[in-house]
Coordinates of C-alpha atoms in Angstrom, one line a residue:
X1 CA 92.2 12.2 66.4
X2 CA 90.0 9.0 66.0
X3 CA 86.4 8.9 64.3
X4 CA 83.5 8.7 66.7
X5 CA 81.6 5.7 66.4
X6 CA 78.5 7.0 68.7
X7 CA 75.5 5.7 67.0
X8 CA 73.9 9.2 68.0
X9 CA 76.6 10.8 66.7
X10 CA 77.5 10.1 62.9
X11 CA 80.7 8.9 61.8
X12 CA 83.3 9.9 59.1
X13 CA 82.7 6.6 57.1
X14 CA 78.8 7.6 56.3
X15 CA 79.3 10.6 53.9
X16 CA 76.9 13.6 54.8
X17 CA 76.2 11.8 58.2
X18 CA 79.4 12.7 59.9
X19 CA 80.2 15.0 62.9
X20 CA 82.6 17.5 62.0
X21 CA 85.9 17.1 63.7
X22 CA 87.9 20.1 65.4
X23 CA 91.2 18.7 64.1
X24 CA 92.1 17.0 60.9
X25 CA 92.0 13.5 61.0
X26 CA 95.0 11.2 61.6
X27 CA 96.4 8.9 58.9
X28 CA 94.9 6.0 61.0
X29 CA 91.5 7.7 61.3
X30 CA 91.4 8.6 57.6
X31 CA 92.0 4.8 56.9
X32 CA 89.4 3.8 59.3
X33 CA 86.7 6.0 57.8
X34 CA 87.0 4.3 54.4
X35 CA 86.1 0.9 55.6
X36 CA 83.1 -0.1 54.4
X37 CA 80.5 -1.4 57.2
X38 CA 77.7 -4.1 56.5
X39 CA 74.4 -2.7 56.3
X40 CA 73.2 -4.6 59.6
X41 CA 76.2 -3.1 61.3
X42 CA 75.1 0.4 60.3
X43 CA 71.5 -0.1 61.0
X44 CA 72.4 -1.1 64.5
X45 CA 74.2 2.1 65.2
X46 CA 71.3 4.3 64.1
X47 CA 69.2 5.9 67.3
X48 CA 65.9 5.4 65.9
X49 CA 66.2 1.6 65.2
X50 CA 64.5 0.6 68.3
X51 CA 61.5 3.1 67.4
X52 CA 61.0 1.9 63.9
X53 CA 60.9 -2.0 65.1
X54 CA 58.6 -1.0 67.8
X55 CA 56.3 0.8 65.4
X56 CA 56.3 -1.9 62.9
X57 CA 55.6 -4.2 65.5
X58 CA 52.5 -1.7 67.1
X59 CA 51.2 -1.2 63.2
X60 CA 51.0 -5.2 62.6
X61 CA 49.4 -5.8 66.0
X62 CA 46.5 -3.1 65.7
X63 CA 46.1 -4.2 61.8
X64 CA 45.4 -7.9 63.2
X65 CA 43.3 -6.9 66.3
X66 CA 41.0 -3.8 64.9
X67 CA 39.5 -4.4 61.5
X68 CA 39.0 -0.6 61.0
X69 CA 42.7 0.2 61.6
X70 CA 43.6 0.0 57.9
X71 CA 41.2 2.1 56.4
X72 CA 42.2 5.1 54.9
X73 CA 40.3 7.5 57.3
X74 CA 41.5 5.8 60.1
X75 CA 45.2 6.1 59.0
X76 CA 44.6 10.0 58.4
X77 CA 43.3 10.2 61.9
X78 CA 46.6 8.4 63.3
X79 CA 48.8 10.6 61.0
X80 CA 46.9 13.8 62.3
X81 CA 47.0 13.0 66.0
X82 CA 50.8 11.9 65.6
X83 CA 51.7 15.3 64.0
X84 CA 50.1 17.3 66.8
X85 CA 52.6 15.4 69.0
X86 CA 55.6 15.2 66.4
X87 CA 55.6 18.9 65.7
X88 CA 56.8 19.6 69.5
X89 CA 58.4 16.2 69.7
X90 CA 61.4 16.9 67.0
X91 CA 62.6 20.3 68.3
X92 CA 62.3 18.9 71.9
X93 CA 64.6 15.6 70.7
X94 CA 67.0 18.2 69.3
X95 CA 67.0 20.0 72.7
X96 CA 67.5 16.6 74.5
X97 CA 70.3 15.8 72.4
X98 CA 71.7 19.1 73.4
X99 CA 71.7 17.9 77.0
X100 CA 68.4 20.2 78.2
X101 CA 64.8 19.8 79.0
X102 CA 62.1 22.2 78.6
X103 CA 59.2 21.5 80.9
X104 CA 57.1 24.4 79.7
X105 CA 56.4 23.4 76.3
X106 CA 52.7 22.2 77.0
X107 CA 51.7 25.3 78.3
X108 CA 53.5 27.6 75.8
X109 CA 51.7 26.0 73.0
X110 CA 48.5 27.3 74.7
X111 CA 50.2 30.7 75.5
X112 CA 50.9 31.1 71.9
X113 CA 47.3 30.3 70.7
X114 CA 45.8 32.7 73.5
X115 CA 48.0 35.5 72.5
X116 CA 47.3 35.3 69.0
X117 CA 43.5 35.3 69.8
X118 CA 43.0 37.7 72.4
X119 CA 45.4 40.4 70.7
X120 CA 43.5 40.0 67.3
X121 CA 40.2 40.3 69.1
X122 CA 41.0 43.4 71.6
X123 CA 43.0 45.1 69.3
X124 CA 40.2 44.6 66.4
X125 CA 43.3 43.9 64.1
X126 CA 43.5 41.2 61.3
X127 CA 44.1 37.7 62.6
X128 CA 47.7 37.8 61.0
X129 CA 48.6 40.8 63.2
X130 CA 48.0 38.5 66.1
X131 CA 49.8 35.6 64.6
X132 CA 52.9 37.9 64.3
X133 CA 52.9 38.9 67.9
X134 CA 52.3 35.7 69.1
X135 CA 55.9 34.6 67.1
X136 CA 57.5 37.4 68.7
X137 CA 56.1 36.7 72.3
X138 CA 56.6 33.0 71.9
X139 CA 60.1 33.3 70.7
X140 CA 60.9 35.7 73.5
X141 CA 59.8 33.0 75.9
X142 CA 62.1 30.7 74.5
X143 CA 64.8 33.1 74.5
X144 CA 64.2 33.8 78.0
X145 CA 64.4 30.0 78.7
X146 CA 67.7 29.9 76.9
X147 CA 69.2 33.0 78.3
X148 CA 68.3 32.0 81.9
X149 CA 69.9 28.8 81.5
X150 CA 73.3 30.1 80.1
X151 CA 73.4 32.9 82.4
X152 CA 72.6 31.3 85.6
X153 CA 74.0 27.8 85.1
X154 CA 70.6 26.4 86.9
X155 CA 69.5 23.1 85.6
X156 CA 67.0 23.4 82.8
X157 CA 64.6 21.5 84.7
X158 CA 64.6 24.3 87.4
X159 CA 64.6 27.0 84.8
X160 CA 61.5 25.7 82.7
X161 CA 59.6 24.4 85.4
X162 CA 59.7 28.0 86.9
X163 CA 58.6 29.3 83.4
X164 CA 55.8 26.4 83.1
X165 CA 54.5 27.8 86.5
X166 CA 54.3 31.3 85.2
X167 CA 52.7 30.7 82.2
X168 CA 50.1 28.5 83.5
X169 CA 49.2 31.2 85.9
X170 CA 49.5 34.1 83.0
X171 CA 47.2 31.9 80.8
X172 CA 44.4 31.5 83.3
X173 CA 44.7 34.9 85.1
X174 CA 45.1 37.3 81.6
X175 CA 42.3 35.4 80.1
X176 CA 40.1 35.8 83.0
X177 CA 41.1 39.8 83.0
X178 CA 40.6 40.2 79.3
X179 CA 37.9 37.9 78.5
X180 CA 36.1 37.6 81.7
X181 CA 35.9 33.7 81.3
X182 CA 38.6 31.1 80.8
X183 CA 37.7 30.6 77.2
X184 CA 38.7 33.1 74.6
X185 CA 36.5 34.9 72.3
X186 CA 35.6 33.5 68.7
X187 CA 37.5 35.5 65.8
X188 CA 36.2 33.4 63.1
X189 CA 34.4 36.2 61.7
X190 CA 37.5 38.6 61.7
X191 CA 39.3 39.4 58.6
X192 CA 42.6 37.1 57.8
X193 CA 40.8 34.3 59.7
X194 CA 40.3 32.1 56.5
X195 CA 44.0 32.4 55.2
X196 CA 45.3 32.0 58.6
X197 CA 43.3 28.7 58.8
X198 CA 44.3 27.6 55.4
X199 CA 47.8 27.9 56.4
X200 CA 47.7 26.3 60.2
X201 CA 44.5 24.1 60.4
X202 CA 43.3 23.1 56.5
X203 CA 42.9 19.7 55.3
X204 CA 44.5 18.6 52.2
X205 CA 42.4 15.8 50.1
X206 CA 44.3 13.2 48.0
X207 CA 41.7 11.1 46.3
X208 CA 39.7 9.8 48.9
X209 CA 42.2 10.4 51.9
X210 CA 42.0 13.9 53.8
X211 CA 45.1 15.0 55.2
X212 CA 45.6 17.7 57.9
X213 CA 48.2 20.4 56.9
X214 CA 49.9 19.8 60.4
X215 CA 51.1 16.5 58.8
X216 CA 53.0 18.6 56.4
X217 CA 54.4 21.1 59.1
X218 CA 55.3 17.8 60.8
X219 CA 57.3 16.4 58.0
X220 CA 58.9 19.8 57.1
X221 CA 60.1 20.0 60.7
X222 CA 61.6 16.6 60.7
X223 CA 63.3 17.5 57.1
X224 CA 64.7 20.5 58.5
X225 CA 66.0 19.0 61.8
X226 CA 67.5 16.1 60.4
X227 CA 69.4 18.4 57.6
X228 CA 70.7 20.6 60.5
X229 CA 71.8 17.7 62.9
X230 CA 73.6 15.9 59.9
X231 CA 74.4 18.5 57.4
X232 CA 75.5 21.6 59.7
X233 CA 78.0 22.9 62.2
X234 CA 75.2 23.6 63.9
X235 CA 74.3 19.9 64.1
X236 CA 77.9 19.2 65.2
X237 CA 77.7 21.8 68.1
X238 CA 74.3 20.5 69.4
X239 CA 75.8 16.8 69.8
X240 CA 79.0 18.4 71.3
X241 CA 77.2 20.2 74.0
X242 CA 75.2 17.2 74.6
X243 CA 77.8 15.0 75.1
X244 CA 80.0 17.4 77.5
X245 CA 79.6 21.2 77.6
X246 CA 83.4 21.6 78.9
X247 CA 84.9 19.6 76.2
X248 CA 82.7 21.5 73.6
X249 CA 83.6 24.6 75.0
X250 CA 87.4 23.6 74.8
X251 CA 87.3 23.1 71.3
X252 CA 85.4 26.4 70.2
X253 CA 82.0 25.4 70.1
X254 CA 79.6 28.6 70.9
X255 CA 77.7 26.7 73.6
X256 CA 75.5 29.7 75.0
X257 CA 74.4 30.5 71.4
X258 CA 73.9 26.8 70.5
X259 CA 71.4 26.4 73.6
X260 CA 69.6 29.6 73.0
X261 CA 69.0 28.5 69.6
X262 CA 67.8 25.3 70.5
X263 CA 65.1 26.5 73.1
X264 CA 64.2 29.3 70.0
X265 CA 63.6 26.2 67.9
X266 CA 61.5 24.5 70.7
X267 CA 59.5 28.0 71.0
X268 CA 59.0 28.0 67.2
X269 CA 57.5 24.9 67.2
X270 CA 55.2 25.8 69.9
X271 CA 54.1 28.8 67.6
X272 CA 53.2 26.6 65.0
X273 CA 51.0 24.4 67.5
X274 CA 49.4 27.1 69.2
X275 CA 48.3 28.4 65.6
X276 CA 46.9 25.1 64.8
X277 CA 44.9 25.1 68.1
X278 CA 43.4 28.2 67.6
X279 CA 42.5 28.1 64.0
X280 CA 41.3 24.6 64.2
X281 CA 38.9 25.4 67.2
X282 CA 38.4 29.0 66.7
X283 CA 38.4 29.6 70.7
X284 CA 41.0 28.4 73.2
X285 CA 40.7 27.0 76.8
X286 CA 43.6 28.7 78.8
X287 CA 43.9 25.7 80.8
X288 CA 44.8 23.4 78.0
X289 CA 48.5 22.1 77.4
X290 CA 49.3 21.0 81.1
X291 CA 50.8 17.6 80.8
X292 CA 51.6 17.6 77.1
X293 CA 55.2 18.5 77.7
X294 CA 55.7 14.5 79.3
X295 CA 54.3 13.4 76.1
X296 CA 56.9 15.2 73.9
X297 CA 59.7 14.2 76.0
X298 CA 58.4 10.6 76.0
X299 CA 58.0 10.7 72.3
X300 CA 61.6 11.6 72.0
X301 CA 62.9 9.0 74.4
X302 CA 60.9 6.4 72.6
X303 CA 62.7 7.7 69.4
X304 CA 66.1 7.0 70.8
X305 CA 67.1 10.0 72.5
X306 CA 69.3 9.8 75.6
X307 CA 68.2 11.5 79.0
X308 CA 71.8 12.2 79.7
X309 CA 72.2 13.9 76.1
X310 CA 74.6 13.7 73.3
X311 CA 72.7 10.9 71.1
X312 CA 69.4 10.8 69.3
X313 CA 67.9 11.8 65.7
X314 CA 64.8 13.9 64.8
X315 CA 63.7 11.0 62.8
X316 CA 63.4 8.8 65.8
X317 CA 61.4 11.5 67.7
X318 CA 59.2 11.4 64.7
X319 CA 58.6 7.7 64.9
X320 CA 58.0 8.0 68.6
X321 CA 55.1 10.3 67.5
X322 CA 53.7 8.2 65.3
X323 CA 53.7 5.4 67.9
X324 CA 51.9 7.6 70.2
X325 CA 49.0 8.1 67.6
X326 CA 48.9 4.5 66.6
X327 CA 48.4 3.8 70.0
X328 CA 46.1 6.3 71.0
X329 CA 43.8 5.4 68.1
X330 CA 44.4 2.1 67.7
X331 CA 43.0 1.5 71.3
X332 CA 39.9 3.2 70.1
X333 CA 39.7 1.1 66.5
X334 CA 40.2 -2.1 68.8
X335 CA 37.2 -1.0 71.0
X336 CA 39.3 -1.5 74.0
X337 CA 38.5 0.4 77.2
X338 CA 40.5 3.9 76.8
X339 CA 41.2 4.1 80.3
X340 CA 44.0 1.8 80.0
X341 CA 45.8 4.1 77.3
X342 CA 48.0 5.7 80.0
X343 CA 49.2 2.5 81.2
X344 CA 49.8 1.1 77.8
X345 CA 51.8 4.2 76.8
X346 CA 53.8 4.0 80.2
X347 CA 54.6 0.2 79.4
X348 CA 55.7 1.1 75.8
X349 CA 58.0 3.9 77.1
X350 CA 59.6 1.5 79.3
X351 CA 59.9 -1.1 76.9
X352 CA 61.2 1.3 74.1
X353 CA 64.2 2.5 76.5
X354 CA 65.1 -1.1 77.3
X355 CA 65.3 -2.0 73.5
X356 CA 67.2 1.1 72.7
X357 CA 69.9 0.6 75.3
X358 CA 69.9 -3.0 74.3
X359 CA 70.5 -1.9 70.8
X360 CA 73.1 0.6 71.8
X361 CA 74.9 -2.2 73.7
X362 CA 75.0 -4.2 70.8
X363 CA 76.1 -1.3 68.6
X364 CA 79.0 -0.5 70.7
X365 CA 80.1 -4.3 70.4
X366 CA 80.6 -3.8 66.6
X367 CA 83.0 -1.2 67.1

């Protein structure tokens, strides 16, 4: 059995970066894995390379056209906006590497916030009780998506589109029934609000720079997701099921458990984002979140994930989210018409996808 050389699936010859094999490597493979490849070749084989190049180019571009872009306050704003996308883009990237999609992520974030707020208010409970109930329910939604996918064998597009529609209706309908309006009641005066806000929506000050705690949540998720992909058997399973379900099942990969776990990971990130939404603004609009699922997927694609699965990285998704943050705020700092923002993002998505495809072909040519 020879070593794999897919850029999105780490090799034998990069210790700690390798995809576990189901069979012992042959002597030929063992010799091949000891070959030291030049740094440029190894970089070409990384799925996030295109995103990193694009991010550097975009950073230099806005640094030149917008005088205020390089200010500490501006960069902290860019990081904050990037983190609100990146918290979701990272688990969405893992799900895409596993060969699946989740179209319910945007409204799931709102559902998480609504559950926490309304349960706390209606039950006059400590806000942490609402936070805990929200976690259980949100994970339940993720489990439902994964369970239905593995049981029905329907495409994840259909399963999660149905969940998206159901959650959209529930968010609006239940909020109106319970609160009488489309907005939740304030819970800022309830016990536990300040401590919960410190965990999910506080601001850290480093010298003259103010950093939102979501940036730390984002970096933590990137580190954990990268560790899972590159250092654990679960990471091998994710790449395997994304590369081919039948082949993965044939070598003993727990396909159903892996996919359900990926959906639970997405749900957990949605819970974090939902709690930030609640404790940062105190009240939540029931119609929020619609359309954000496409932004999370786009960030993962810009970061090097393939729509066909089996290829990508958590770091790439984080860079893709950072590109979104720079584009969104860079246009404002450059004093351009913000109406062009979506066009700019669409063009950037297309260019990044073409660049990633070109880099992958070059990487395959170096095998």
